[in-house]
PDB file of C-alpha atoms and ligand atoms in Angstrom:
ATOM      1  CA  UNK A   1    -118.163  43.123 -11.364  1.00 64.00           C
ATOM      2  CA  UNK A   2    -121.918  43.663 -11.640  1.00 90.00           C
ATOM      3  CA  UNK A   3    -121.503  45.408  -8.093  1.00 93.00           C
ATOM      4  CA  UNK A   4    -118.708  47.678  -8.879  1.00 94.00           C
ATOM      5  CA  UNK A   5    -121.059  48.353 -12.025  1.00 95.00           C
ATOM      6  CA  UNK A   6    -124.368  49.449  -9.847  1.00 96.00           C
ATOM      7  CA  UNK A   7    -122.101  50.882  -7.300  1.00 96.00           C
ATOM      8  CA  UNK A   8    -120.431  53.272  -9.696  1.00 96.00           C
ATOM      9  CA  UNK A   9    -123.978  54.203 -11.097  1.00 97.00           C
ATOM     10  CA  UNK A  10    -125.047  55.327  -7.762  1.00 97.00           C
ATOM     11  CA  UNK A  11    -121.617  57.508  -6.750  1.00 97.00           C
ATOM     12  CA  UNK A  12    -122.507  59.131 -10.492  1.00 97.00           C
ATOM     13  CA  UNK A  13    -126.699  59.751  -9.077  1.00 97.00           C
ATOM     14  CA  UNK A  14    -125.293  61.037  -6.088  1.00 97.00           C
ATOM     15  CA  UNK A  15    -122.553  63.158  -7.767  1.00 97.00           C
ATOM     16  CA  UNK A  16    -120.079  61.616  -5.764  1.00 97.00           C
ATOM     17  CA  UNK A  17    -117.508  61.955  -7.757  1.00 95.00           C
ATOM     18  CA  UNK A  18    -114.341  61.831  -6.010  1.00 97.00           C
ATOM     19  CA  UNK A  19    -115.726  58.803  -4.623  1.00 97.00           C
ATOM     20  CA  UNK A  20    -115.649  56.459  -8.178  1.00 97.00           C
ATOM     21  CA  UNK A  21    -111.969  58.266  -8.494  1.00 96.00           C
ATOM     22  CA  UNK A  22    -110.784  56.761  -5.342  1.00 97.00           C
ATOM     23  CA  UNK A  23    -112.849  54.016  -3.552  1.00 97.00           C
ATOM     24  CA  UNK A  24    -111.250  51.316  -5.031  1.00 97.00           C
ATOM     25  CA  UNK A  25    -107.653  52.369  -3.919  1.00 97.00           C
ATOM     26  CA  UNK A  26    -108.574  53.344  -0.724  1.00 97.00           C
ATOM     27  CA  UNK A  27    -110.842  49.816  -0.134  1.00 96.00           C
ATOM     28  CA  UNK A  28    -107.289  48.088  -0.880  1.00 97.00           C
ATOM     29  CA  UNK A  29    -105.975  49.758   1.376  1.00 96.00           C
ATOM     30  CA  UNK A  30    -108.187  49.589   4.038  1.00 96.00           C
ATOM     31  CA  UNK A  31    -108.335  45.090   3.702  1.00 96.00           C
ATOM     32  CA  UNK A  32    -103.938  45.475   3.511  1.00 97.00           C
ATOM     33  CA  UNK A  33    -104.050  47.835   6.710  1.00 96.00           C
ATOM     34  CA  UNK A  34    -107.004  46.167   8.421  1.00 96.00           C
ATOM     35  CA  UNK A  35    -108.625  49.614   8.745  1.00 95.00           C
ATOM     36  CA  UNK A  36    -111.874  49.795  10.449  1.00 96.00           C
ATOM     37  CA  UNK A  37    -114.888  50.343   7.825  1.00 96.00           C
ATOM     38  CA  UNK A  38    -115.989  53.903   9.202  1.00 97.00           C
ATOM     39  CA  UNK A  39    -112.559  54.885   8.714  1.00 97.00           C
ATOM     40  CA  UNK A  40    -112.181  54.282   5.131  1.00 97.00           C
ATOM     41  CA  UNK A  41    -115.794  55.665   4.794  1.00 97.00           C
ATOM     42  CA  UNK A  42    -113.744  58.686   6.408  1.00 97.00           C
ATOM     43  CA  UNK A  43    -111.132  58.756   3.945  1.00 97.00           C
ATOM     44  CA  UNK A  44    -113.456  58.776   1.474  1.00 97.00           C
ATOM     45  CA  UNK A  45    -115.656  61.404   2.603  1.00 98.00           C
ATOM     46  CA  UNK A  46    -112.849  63.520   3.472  1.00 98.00           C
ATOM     47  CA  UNK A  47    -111.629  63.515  -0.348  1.00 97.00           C
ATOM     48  CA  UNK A  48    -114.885  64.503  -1.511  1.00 97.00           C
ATOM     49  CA  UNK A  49    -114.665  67.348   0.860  1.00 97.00           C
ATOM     50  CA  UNK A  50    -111.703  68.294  -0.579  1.00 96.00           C
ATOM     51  CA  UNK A  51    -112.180  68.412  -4.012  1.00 96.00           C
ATOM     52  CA  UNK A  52    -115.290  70.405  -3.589  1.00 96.00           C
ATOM     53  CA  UNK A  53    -113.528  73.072  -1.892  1.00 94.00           C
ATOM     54  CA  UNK A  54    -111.199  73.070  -4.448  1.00 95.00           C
ATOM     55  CA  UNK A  55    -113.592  73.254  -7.190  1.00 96.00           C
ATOM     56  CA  UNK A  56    -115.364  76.037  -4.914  1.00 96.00           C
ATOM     57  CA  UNK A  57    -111.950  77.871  -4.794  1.00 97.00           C
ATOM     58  CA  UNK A  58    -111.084  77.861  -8.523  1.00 97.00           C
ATOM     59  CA  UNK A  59    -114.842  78.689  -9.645  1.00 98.00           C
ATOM     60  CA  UNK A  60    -114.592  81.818  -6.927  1.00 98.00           C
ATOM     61  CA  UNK A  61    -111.350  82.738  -8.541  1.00 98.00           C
ATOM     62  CA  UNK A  62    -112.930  82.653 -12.250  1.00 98.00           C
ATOM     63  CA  UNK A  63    -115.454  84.205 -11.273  1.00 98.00           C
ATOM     64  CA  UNK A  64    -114.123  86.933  -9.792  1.00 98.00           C
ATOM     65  CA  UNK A  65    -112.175  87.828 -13.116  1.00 98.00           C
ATOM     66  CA  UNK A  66    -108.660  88.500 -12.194  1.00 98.00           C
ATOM     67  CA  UNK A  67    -106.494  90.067 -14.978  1.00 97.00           C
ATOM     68  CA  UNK A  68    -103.444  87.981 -13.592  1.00 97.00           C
ATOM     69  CA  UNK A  69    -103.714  85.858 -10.815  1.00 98.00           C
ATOM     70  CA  UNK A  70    -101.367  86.642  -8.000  1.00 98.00           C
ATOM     71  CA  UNK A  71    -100.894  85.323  -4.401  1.00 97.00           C
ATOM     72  CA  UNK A  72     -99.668  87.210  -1.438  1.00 97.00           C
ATOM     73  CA  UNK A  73     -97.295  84.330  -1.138  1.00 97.00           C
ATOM     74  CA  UNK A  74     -95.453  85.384  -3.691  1.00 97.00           C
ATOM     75  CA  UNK A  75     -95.377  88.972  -2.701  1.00 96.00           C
ATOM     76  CA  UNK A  76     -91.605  90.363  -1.167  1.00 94.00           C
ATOM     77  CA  UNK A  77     -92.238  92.435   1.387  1.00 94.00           C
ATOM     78  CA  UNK A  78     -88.739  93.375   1.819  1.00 91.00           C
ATOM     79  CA  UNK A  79     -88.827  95.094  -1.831  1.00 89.00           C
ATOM     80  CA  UNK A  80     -91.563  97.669  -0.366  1.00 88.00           C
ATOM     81  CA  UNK A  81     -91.111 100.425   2.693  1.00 84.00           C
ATOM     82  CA  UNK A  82     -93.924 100.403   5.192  1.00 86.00           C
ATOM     83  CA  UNK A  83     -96.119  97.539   3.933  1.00 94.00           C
ATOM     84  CA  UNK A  84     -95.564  95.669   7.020  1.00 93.00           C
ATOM     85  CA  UNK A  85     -96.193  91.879   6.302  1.00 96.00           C
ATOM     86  CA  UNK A  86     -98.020  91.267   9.447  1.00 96.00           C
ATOM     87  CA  UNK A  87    -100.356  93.665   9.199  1.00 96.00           C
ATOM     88  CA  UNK A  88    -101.414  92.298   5.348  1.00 97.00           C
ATOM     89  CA  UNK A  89    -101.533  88.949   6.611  1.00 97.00           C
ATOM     90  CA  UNK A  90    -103.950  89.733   9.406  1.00 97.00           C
ATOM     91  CA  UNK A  91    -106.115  91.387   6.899  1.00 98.00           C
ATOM     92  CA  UNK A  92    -105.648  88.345   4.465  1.00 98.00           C
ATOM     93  CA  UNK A  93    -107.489  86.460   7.134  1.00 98.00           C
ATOM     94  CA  UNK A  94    -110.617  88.884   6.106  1.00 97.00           C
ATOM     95  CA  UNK A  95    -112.001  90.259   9.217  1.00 97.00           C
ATOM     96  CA  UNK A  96    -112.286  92.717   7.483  1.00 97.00           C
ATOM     97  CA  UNK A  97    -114.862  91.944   5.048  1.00 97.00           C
ATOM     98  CA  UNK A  98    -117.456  91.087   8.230  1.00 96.00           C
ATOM     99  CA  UNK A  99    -116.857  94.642   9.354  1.00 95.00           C
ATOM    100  CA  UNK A 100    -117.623  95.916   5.792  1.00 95.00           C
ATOM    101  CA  UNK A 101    -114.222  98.018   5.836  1.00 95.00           C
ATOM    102  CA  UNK A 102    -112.213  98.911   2.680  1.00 96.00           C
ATOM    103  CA  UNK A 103    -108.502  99.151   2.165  1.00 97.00           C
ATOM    104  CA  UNK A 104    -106.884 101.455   0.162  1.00 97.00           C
ATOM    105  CA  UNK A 105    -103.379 100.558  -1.634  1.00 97.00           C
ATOM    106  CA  UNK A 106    -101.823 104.210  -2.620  1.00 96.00           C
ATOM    107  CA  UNK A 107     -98.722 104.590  -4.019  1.00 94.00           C
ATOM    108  CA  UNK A 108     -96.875 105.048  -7.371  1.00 92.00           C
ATOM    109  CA  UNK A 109     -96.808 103.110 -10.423  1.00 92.00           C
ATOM    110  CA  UNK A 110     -95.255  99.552 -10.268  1.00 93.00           C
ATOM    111  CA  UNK A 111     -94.596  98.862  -6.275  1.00 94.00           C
ATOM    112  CA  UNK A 112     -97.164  96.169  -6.324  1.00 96.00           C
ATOM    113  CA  UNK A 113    -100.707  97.386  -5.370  1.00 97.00           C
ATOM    114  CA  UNK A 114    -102.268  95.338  -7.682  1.00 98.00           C
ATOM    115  CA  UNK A 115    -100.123  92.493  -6.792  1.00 98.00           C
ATOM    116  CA  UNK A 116    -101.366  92.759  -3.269  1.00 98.00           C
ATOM    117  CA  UNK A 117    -104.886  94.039  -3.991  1.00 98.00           C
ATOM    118  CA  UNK A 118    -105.176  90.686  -5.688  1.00 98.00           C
ATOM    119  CA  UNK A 119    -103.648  88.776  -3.516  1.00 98.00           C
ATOM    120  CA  UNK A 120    -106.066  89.886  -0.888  1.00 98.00           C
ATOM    121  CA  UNK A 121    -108.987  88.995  -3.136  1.00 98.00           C
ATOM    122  CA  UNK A 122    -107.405  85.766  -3.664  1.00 98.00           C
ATOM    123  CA  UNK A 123    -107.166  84.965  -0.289  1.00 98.00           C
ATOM    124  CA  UNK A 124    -110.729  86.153   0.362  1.00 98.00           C
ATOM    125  CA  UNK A 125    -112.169  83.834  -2.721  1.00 98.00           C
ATOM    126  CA  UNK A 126    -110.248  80.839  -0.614  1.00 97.00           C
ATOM    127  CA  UNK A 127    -112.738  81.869   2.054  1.00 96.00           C
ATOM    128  CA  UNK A 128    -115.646  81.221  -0.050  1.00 96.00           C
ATOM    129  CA  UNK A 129    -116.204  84.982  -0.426  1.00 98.00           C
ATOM    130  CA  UNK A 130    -117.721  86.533  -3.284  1.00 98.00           C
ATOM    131  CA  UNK A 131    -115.391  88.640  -5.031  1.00 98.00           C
ATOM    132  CA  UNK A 132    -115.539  90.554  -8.463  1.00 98.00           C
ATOM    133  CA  UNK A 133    -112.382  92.526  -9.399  1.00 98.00           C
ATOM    134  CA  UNK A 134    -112.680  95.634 -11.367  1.00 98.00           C
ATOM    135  CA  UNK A 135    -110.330  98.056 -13.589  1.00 97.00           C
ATOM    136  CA  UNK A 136    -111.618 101.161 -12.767  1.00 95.00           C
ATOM    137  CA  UNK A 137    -111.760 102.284 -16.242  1.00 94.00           C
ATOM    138  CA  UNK A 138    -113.568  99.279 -17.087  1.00 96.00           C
ATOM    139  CA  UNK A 139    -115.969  99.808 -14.268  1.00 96.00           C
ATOM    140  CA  UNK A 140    -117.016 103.042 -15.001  1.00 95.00           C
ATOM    141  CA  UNK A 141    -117.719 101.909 -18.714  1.00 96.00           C
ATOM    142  CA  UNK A 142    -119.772  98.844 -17.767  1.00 97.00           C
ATOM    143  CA  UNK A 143    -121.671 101.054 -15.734  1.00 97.00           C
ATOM    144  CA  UNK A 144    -122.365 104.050 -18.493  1.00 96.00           C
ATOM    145  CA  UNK A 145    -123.523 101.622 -21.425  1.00 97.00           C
ATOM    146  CA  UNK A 146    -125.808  99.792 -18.106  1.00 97.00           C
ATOM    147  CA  UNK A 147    -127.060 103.392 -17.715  1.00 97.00           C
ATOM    148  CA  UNK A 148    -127.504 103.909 -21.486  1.00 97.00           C
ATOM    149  CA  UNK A 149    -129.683 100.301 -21.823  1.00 97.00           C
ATOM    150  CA  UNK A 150    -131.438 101.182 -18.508  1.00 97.00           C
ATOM    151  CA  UNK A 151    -130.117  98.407 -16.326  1.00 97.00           C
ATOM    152  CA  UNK A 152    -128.350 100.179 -14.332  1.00 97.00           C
ATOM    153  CA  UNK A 153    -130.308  99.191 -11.191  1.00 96.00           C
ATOM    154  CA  UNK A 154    -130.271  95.654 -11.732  1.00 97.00           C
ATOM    155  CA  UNK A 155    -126.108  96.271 -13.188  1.00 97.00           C
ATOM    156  CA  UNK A 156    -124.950  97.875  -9.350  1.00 97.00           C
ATOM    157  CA  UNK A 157    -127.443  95.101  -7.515  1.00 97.00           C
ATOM    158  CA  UNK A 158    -125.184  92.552  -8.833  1.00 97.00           C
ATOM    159  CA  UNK A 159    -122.178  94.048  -7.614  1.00 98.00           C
ATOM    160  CA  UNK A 160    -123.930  94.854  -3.896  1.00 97.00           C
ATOM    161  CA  UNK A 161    -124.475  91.092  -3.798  1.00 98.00           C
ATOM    162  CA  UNK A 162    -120.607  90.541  -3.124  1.00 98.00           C
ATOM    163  CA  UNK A 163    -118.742  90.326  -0.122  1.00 98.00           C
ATOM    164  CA  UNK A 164    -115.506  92.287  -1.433  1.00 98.00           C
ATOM    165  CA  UNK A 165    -115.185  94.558  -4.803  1.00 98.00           C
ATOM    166  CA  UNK A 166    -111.642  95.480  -5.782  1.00 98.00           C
ATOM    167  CA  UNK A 167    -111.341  98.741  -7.900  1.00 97.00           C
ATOM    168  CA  UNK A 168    -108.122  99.387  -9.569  1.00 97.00           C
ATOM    169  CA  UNK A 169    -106.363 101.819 -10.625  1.00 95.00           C
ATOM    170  CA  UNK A 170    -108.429 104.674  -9.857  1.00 92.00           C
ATOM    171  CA  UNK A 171    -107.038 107.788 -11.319  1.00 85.00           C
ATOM    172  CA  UNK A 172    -105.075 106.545 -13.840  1.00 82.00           C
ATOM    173  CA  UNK A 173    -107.648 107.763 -16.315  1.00 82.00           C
ATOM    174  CA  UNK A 174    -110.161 110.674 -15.263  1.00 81.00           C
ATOM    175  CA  UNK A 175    -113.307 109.846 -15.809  1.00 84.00           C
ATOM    176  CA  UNK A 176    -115.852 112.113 -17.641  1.00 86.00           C
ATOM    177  CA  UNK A 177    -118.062 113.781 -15.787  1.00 86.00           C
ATOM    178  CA  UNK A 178    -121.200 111.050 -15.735  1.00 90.00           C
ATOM    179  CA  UNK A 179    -118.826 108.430 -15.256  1.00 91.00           C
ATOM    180  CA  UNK A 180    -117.668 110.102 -12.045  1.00 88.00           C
ATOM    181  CA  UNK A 181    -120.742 110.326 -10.873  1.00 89.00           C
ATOM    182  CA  UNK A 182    -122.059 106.814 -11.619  1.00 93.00           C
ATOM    183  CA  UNK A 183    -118.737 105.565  -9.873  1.00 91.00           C
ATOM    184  CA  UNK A 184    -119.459 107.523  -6.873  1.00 89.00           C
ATOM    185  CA  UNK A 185    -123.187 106.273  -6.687  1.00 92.00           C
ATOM    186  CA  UNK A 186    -122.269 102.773  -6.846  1.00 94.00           C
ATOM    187  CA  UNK A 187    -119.614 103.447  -4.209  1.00 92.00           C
ATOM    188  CA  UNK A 188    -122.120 104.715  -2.036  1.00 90.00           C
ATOM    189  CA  UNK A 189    -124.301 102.154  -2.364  1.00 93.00           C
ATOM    190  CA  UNK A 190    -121.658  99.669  -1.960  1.00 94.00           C
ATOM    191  CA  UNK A 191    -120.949 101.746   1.363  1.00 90.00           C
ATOM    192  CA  UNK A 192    -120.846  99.410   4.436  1.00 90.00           C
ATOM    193  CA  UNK A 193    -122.381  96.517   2.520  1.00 95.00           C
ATOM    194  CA  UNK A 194    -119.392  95.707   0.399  1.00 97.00           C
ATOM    195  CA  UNK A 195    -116.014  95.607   1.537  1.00 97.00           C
ATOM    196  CA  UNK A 196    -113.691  97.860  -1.090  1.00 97.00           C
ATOM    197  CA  UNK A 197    -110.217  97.769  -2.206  1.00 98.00           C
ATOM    198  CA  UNK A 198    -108.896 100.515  -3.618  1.00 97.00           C
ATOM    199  CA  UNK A 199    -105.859 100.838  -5.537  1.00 97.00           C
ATOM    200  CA  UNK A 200    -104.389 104.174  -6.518  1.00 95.00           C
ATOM    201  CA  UNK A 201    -101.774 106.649  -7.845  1.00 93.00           C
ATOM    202  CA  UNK A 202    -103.251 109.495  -6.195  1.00 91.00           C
ATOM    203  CA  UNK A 203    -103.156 111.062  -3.199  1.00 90.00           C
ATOM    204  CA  UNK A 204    -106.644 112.012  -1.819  1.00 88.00           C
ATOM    205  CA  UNK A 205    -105.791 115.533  -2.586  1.00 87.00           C
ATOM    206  CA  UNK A 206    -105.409 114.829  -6.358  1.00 88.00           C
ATOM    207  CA  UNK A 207    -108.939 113.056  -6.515  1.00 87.00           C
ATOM    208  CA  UNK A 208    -110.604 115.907  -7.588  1.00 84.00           C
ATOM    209  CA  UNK A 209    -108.477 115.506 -10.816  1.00 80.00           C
ATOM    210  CA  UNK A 210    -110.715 112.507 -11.727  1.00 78.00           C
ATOM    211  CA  UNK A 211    -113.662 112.792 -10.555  1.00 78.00           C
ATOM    212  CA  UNK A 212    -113.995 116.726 -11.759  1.00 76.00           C
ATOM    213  CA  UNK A 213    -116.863 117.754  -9.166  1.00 82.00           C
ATOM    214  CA  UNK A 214    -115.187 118.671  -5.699  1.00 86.00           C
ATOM    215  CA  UNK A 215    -118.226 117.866  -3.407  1.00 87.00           C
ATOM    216  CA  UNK A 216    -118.848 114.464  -4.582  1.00 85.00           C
ATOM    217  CA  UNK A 217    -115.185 113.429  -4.661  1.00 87.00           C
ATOM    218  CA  UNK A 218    -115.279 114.791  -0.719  1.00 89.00           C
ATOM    219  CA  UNK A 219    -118.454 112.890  -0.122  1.00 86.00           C
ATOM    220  CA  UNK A 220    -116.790 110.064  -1.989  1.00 85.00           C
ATOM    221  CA  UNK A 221    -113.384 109.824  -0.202  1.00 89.00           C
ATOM    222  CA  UNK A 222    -115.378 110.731   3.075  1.00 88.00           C
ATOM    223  CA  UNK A 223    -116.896 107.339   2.497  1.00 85.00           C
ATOM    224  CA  UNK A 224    -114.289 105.253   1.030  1.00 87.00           C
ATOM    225  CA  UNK A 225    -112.240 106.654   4.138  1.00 89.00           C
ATOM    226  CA  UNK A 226    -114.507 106.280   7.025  1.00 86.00           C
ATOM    227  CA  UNK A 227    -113.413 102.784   7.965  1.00 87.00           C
ATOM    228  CA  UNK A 228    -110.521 102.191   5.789  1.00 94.00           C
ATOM    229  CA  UNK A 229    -106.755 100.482   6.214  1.00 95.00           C
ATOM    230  CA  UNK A 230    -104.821 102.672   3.675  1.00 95.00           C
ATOM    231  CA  UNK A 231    -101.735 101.680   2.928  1.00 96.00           C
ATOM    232  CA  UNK A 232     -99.032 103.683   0.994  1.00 95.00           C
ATOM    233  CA  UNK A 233     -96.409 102.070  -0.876  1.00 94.00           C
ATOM    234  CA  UNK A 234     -93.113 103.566  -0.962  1.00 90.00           C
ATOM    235  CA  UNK A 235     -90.390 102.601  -3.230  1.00 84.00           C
ATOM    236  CA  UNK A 236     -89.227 102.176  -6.857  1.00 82.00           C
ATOM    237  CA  UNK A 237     -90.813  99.943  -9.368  1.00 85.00           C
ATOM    238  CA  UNK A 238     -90.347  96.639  -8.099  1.00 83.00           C
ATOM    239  CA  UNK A 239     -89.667  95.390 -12.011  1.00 83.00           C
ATOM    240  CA  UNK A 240     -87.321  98.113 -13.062  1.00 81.00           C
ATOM    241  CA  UNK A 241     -85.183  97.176  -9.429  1.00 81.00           C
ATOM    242  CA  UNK A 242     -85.422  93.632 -10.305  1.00 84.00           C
ATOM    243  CA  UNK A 243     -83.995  94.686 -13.798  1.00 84.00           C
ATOM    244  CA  UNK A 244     -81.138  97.011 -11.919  1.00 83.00           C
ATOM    245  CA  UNK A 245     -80.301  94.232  -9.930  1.00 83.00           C
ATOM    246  CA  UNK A 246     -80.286  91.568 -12.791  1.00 84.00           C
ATOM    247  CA  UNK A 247     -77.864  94.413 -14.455  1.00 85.00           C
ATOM    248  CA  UNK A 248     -75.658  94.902 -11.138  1.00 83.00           C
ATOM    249  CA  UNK A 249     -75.301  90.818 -11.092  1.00 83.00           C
ATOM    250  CA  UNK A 250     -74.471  90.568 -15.079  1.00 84.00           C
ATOM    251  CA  UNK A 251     -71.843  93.120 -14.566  1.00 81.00           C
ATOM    252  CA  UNK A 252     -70.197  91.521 -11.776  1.00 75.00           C
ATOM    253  CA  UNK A 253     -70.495  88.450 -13.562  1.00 65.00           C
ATOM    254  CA  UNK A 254     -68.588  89.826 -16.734  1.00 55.00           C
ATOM    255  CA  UNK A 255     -66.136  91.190 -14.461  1.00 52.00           C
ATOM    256  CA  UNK A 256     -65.171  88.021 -12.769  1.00 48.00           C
ATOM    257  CA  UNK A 257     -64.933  86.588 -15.723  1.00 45.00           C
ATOM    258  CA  UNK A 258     -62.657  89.019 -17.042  1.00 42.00           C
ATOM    259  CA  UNK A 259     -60.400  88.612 -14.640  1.00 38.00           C
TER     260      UNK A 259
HETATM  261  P1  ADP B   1     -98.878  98.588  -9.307  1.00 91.85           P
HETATM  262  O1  ADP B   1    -100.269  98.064  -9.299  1.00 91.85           O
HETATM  263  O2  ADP B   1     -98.469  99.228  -8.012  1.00 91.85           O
HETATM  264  O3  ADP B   1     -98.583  99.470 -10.484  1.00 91.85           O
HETATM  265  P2  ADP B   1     -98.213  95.849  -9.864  1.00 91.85           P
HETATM  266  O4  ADP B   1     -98.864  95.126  -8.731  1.00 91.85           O
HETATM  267  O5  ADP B   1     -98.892  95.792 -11.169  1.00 91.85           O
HETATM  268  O6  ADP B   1     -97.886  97.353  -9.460  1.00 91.85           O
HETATM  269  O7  ADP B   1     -96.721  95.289  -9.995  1.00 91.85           O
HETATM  270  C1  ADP B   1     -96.018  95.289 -11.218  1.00 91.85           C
HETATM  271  C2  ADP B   1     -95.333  93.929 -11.385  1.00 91.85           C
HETATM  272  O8  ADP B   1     -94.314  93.772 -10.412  1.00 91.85           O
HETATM  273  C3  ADP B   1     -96.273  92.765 -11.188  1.00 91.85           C
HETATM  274  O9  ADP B   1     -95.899  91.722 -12.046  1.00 91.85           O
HETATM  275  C4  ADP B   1     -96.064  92.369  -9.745  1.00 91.85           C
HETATM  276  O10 ADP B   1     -96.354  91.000  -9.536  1.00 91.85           O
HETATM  277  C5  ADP B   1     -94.598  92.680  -9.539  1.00 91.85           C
HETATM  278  N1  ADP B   1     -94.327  93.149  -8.172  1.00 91.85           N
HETATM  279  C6  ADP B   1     -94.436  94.403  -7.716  1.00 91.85           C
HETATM  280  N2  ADP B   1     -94.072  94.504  -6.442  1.00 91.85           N
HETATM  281  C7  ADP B   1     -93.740  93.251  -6.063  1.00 91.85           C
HETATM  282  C8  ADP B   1     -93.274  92.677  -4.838  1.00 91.85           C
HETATM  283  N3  ADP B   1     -93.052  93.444  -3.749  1.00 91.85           N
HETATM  284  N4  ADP B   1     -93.027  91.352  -4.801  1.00 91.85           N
HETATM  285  C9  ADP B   1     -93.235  90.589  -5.905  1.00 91.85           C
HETATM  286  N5  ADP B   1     -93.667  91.067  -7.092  1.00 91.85           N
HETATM  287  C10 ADP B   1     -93.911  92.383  -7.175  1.00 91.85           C
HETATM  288 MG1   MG B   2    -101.744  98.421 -10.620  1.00 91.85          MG
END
């Protein structure tokens, strides 16, 4: 008892936590199954392992501030023309990211960009990337009132210390003119030292709409563009087809009752 005692007490110094969770279990098992001693020590080690990556995962995941967590696993690629599944999965696997390259998710309202964009990030936080997600709105309002308490510097160094940045929604709101600008500074900063995602309603022709000054938004999508995936979502709403169909299968349903 006095062992188990001392022996706890040191797992705790050596924040081995998993390890007080588990050894006993895993010793009883090892004297039923006559396992050799390094391989429980294995077992054991291996848990630890584990749970740190776990804890690595979900930390990564808070930290990266998703509005709604979403998982490409749960994404149906059937419900969307050209996404092609392969080619999302191979950039899931974030090469990506070590070429600096951004992706751009176009399309309109409700066929899943965000879904995806976050899935992406998701996938990328499960590879120990940094990873901040960002409504573009939001964005460009963190980074005026930075500007307006003159830490605006120290505000975009922050960001250009992660490995991916997703931006969202940009162009659903125009931004006014300074916030345009600040946007397309940090974007160029972020330029081949961040990895972007991009999610959007507009074409590149309608960009001008939001950020008001025609050379910078060239300058800006001649950047965001240089080494991008862009992928355009055709399609209708996901939700409001999921409702049609939920319709379409109540309606068949009343009808067989009916009869
Ligand atoms: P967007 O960003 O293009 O406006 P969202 O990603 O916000 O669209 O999608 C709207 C809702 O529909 C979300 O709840 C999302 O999870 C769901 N959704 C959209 N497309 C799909 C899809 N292909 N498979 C599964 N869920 C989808
Ligand atoms: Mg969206």
């Amino acid at each position: 008892m006095e062992h188990q005692a001392l022996l706890e007490n040191y797992l705790k110094q050596l924040h081995l936590s998993s390890f007080i969770d588990n050894y006993q279990a895993y010793a009883a098992d090892a004297a039923r199954t006559d396992l050799p001693y390094e391989r429980f020590l294995l077992a054991l080690c291996a848990a630890e392992v584990a749970q740190r990556d776990a804890l690595r995962v979900e930390r990564a995941i808070a930290f990266a501030k998703f509005p709604v967590l979403k998982e490409l696993a749960t994404f149906d690629f059937t419900a969307v023309q050209n996404i092609p599944k392969q080619r999302v999965l191979e950039l899931a696997q974030g090469g990506y990211m070590a070429q600096k390259e951004t992706i751009i998710l176009i399309g309109n309202p409700g066929l899943g960009k965000t879904h995806l964009a976050t899935g992406l990030a998701v996938a990328a936080c499960k590879q120990g990337k940094r990873v901040r997600f960002f409504s573009s709105t939001n964005l460009v309002n963190d980074l005026l009132s930075a500007q307006k308490d003159l830490r605006l510097s120290k505000f975009m160094a922050q960001i250009g210390k992660m490995d991916l940045v997703v931006l969202d929604e940009m162009g659903f709101i125009p931004f006014t003119k300074d916030g345009g600008q600040l946007l397309f500074q940090l974007c160029s900063e972020l330029n081949e030292r961040v990895s972007i995602i991009v999610t959007t309603n507009l074409r590149f022709a309608e960009w001008n709409q939001v950020f008001g000054d025609e050379k910078m938004t060239g300058a800006l999508l001649d950047r965001l563009t240089h080494r991008a995936s862009i992928l355009e979502f055709v399609g209708e709403s996901y939700r409001f087809r999921q409702r049609l169909l939920q319709e379409d299968a109540e309606h068949v349903g009343g009808e067989t009752e009916a009869s």
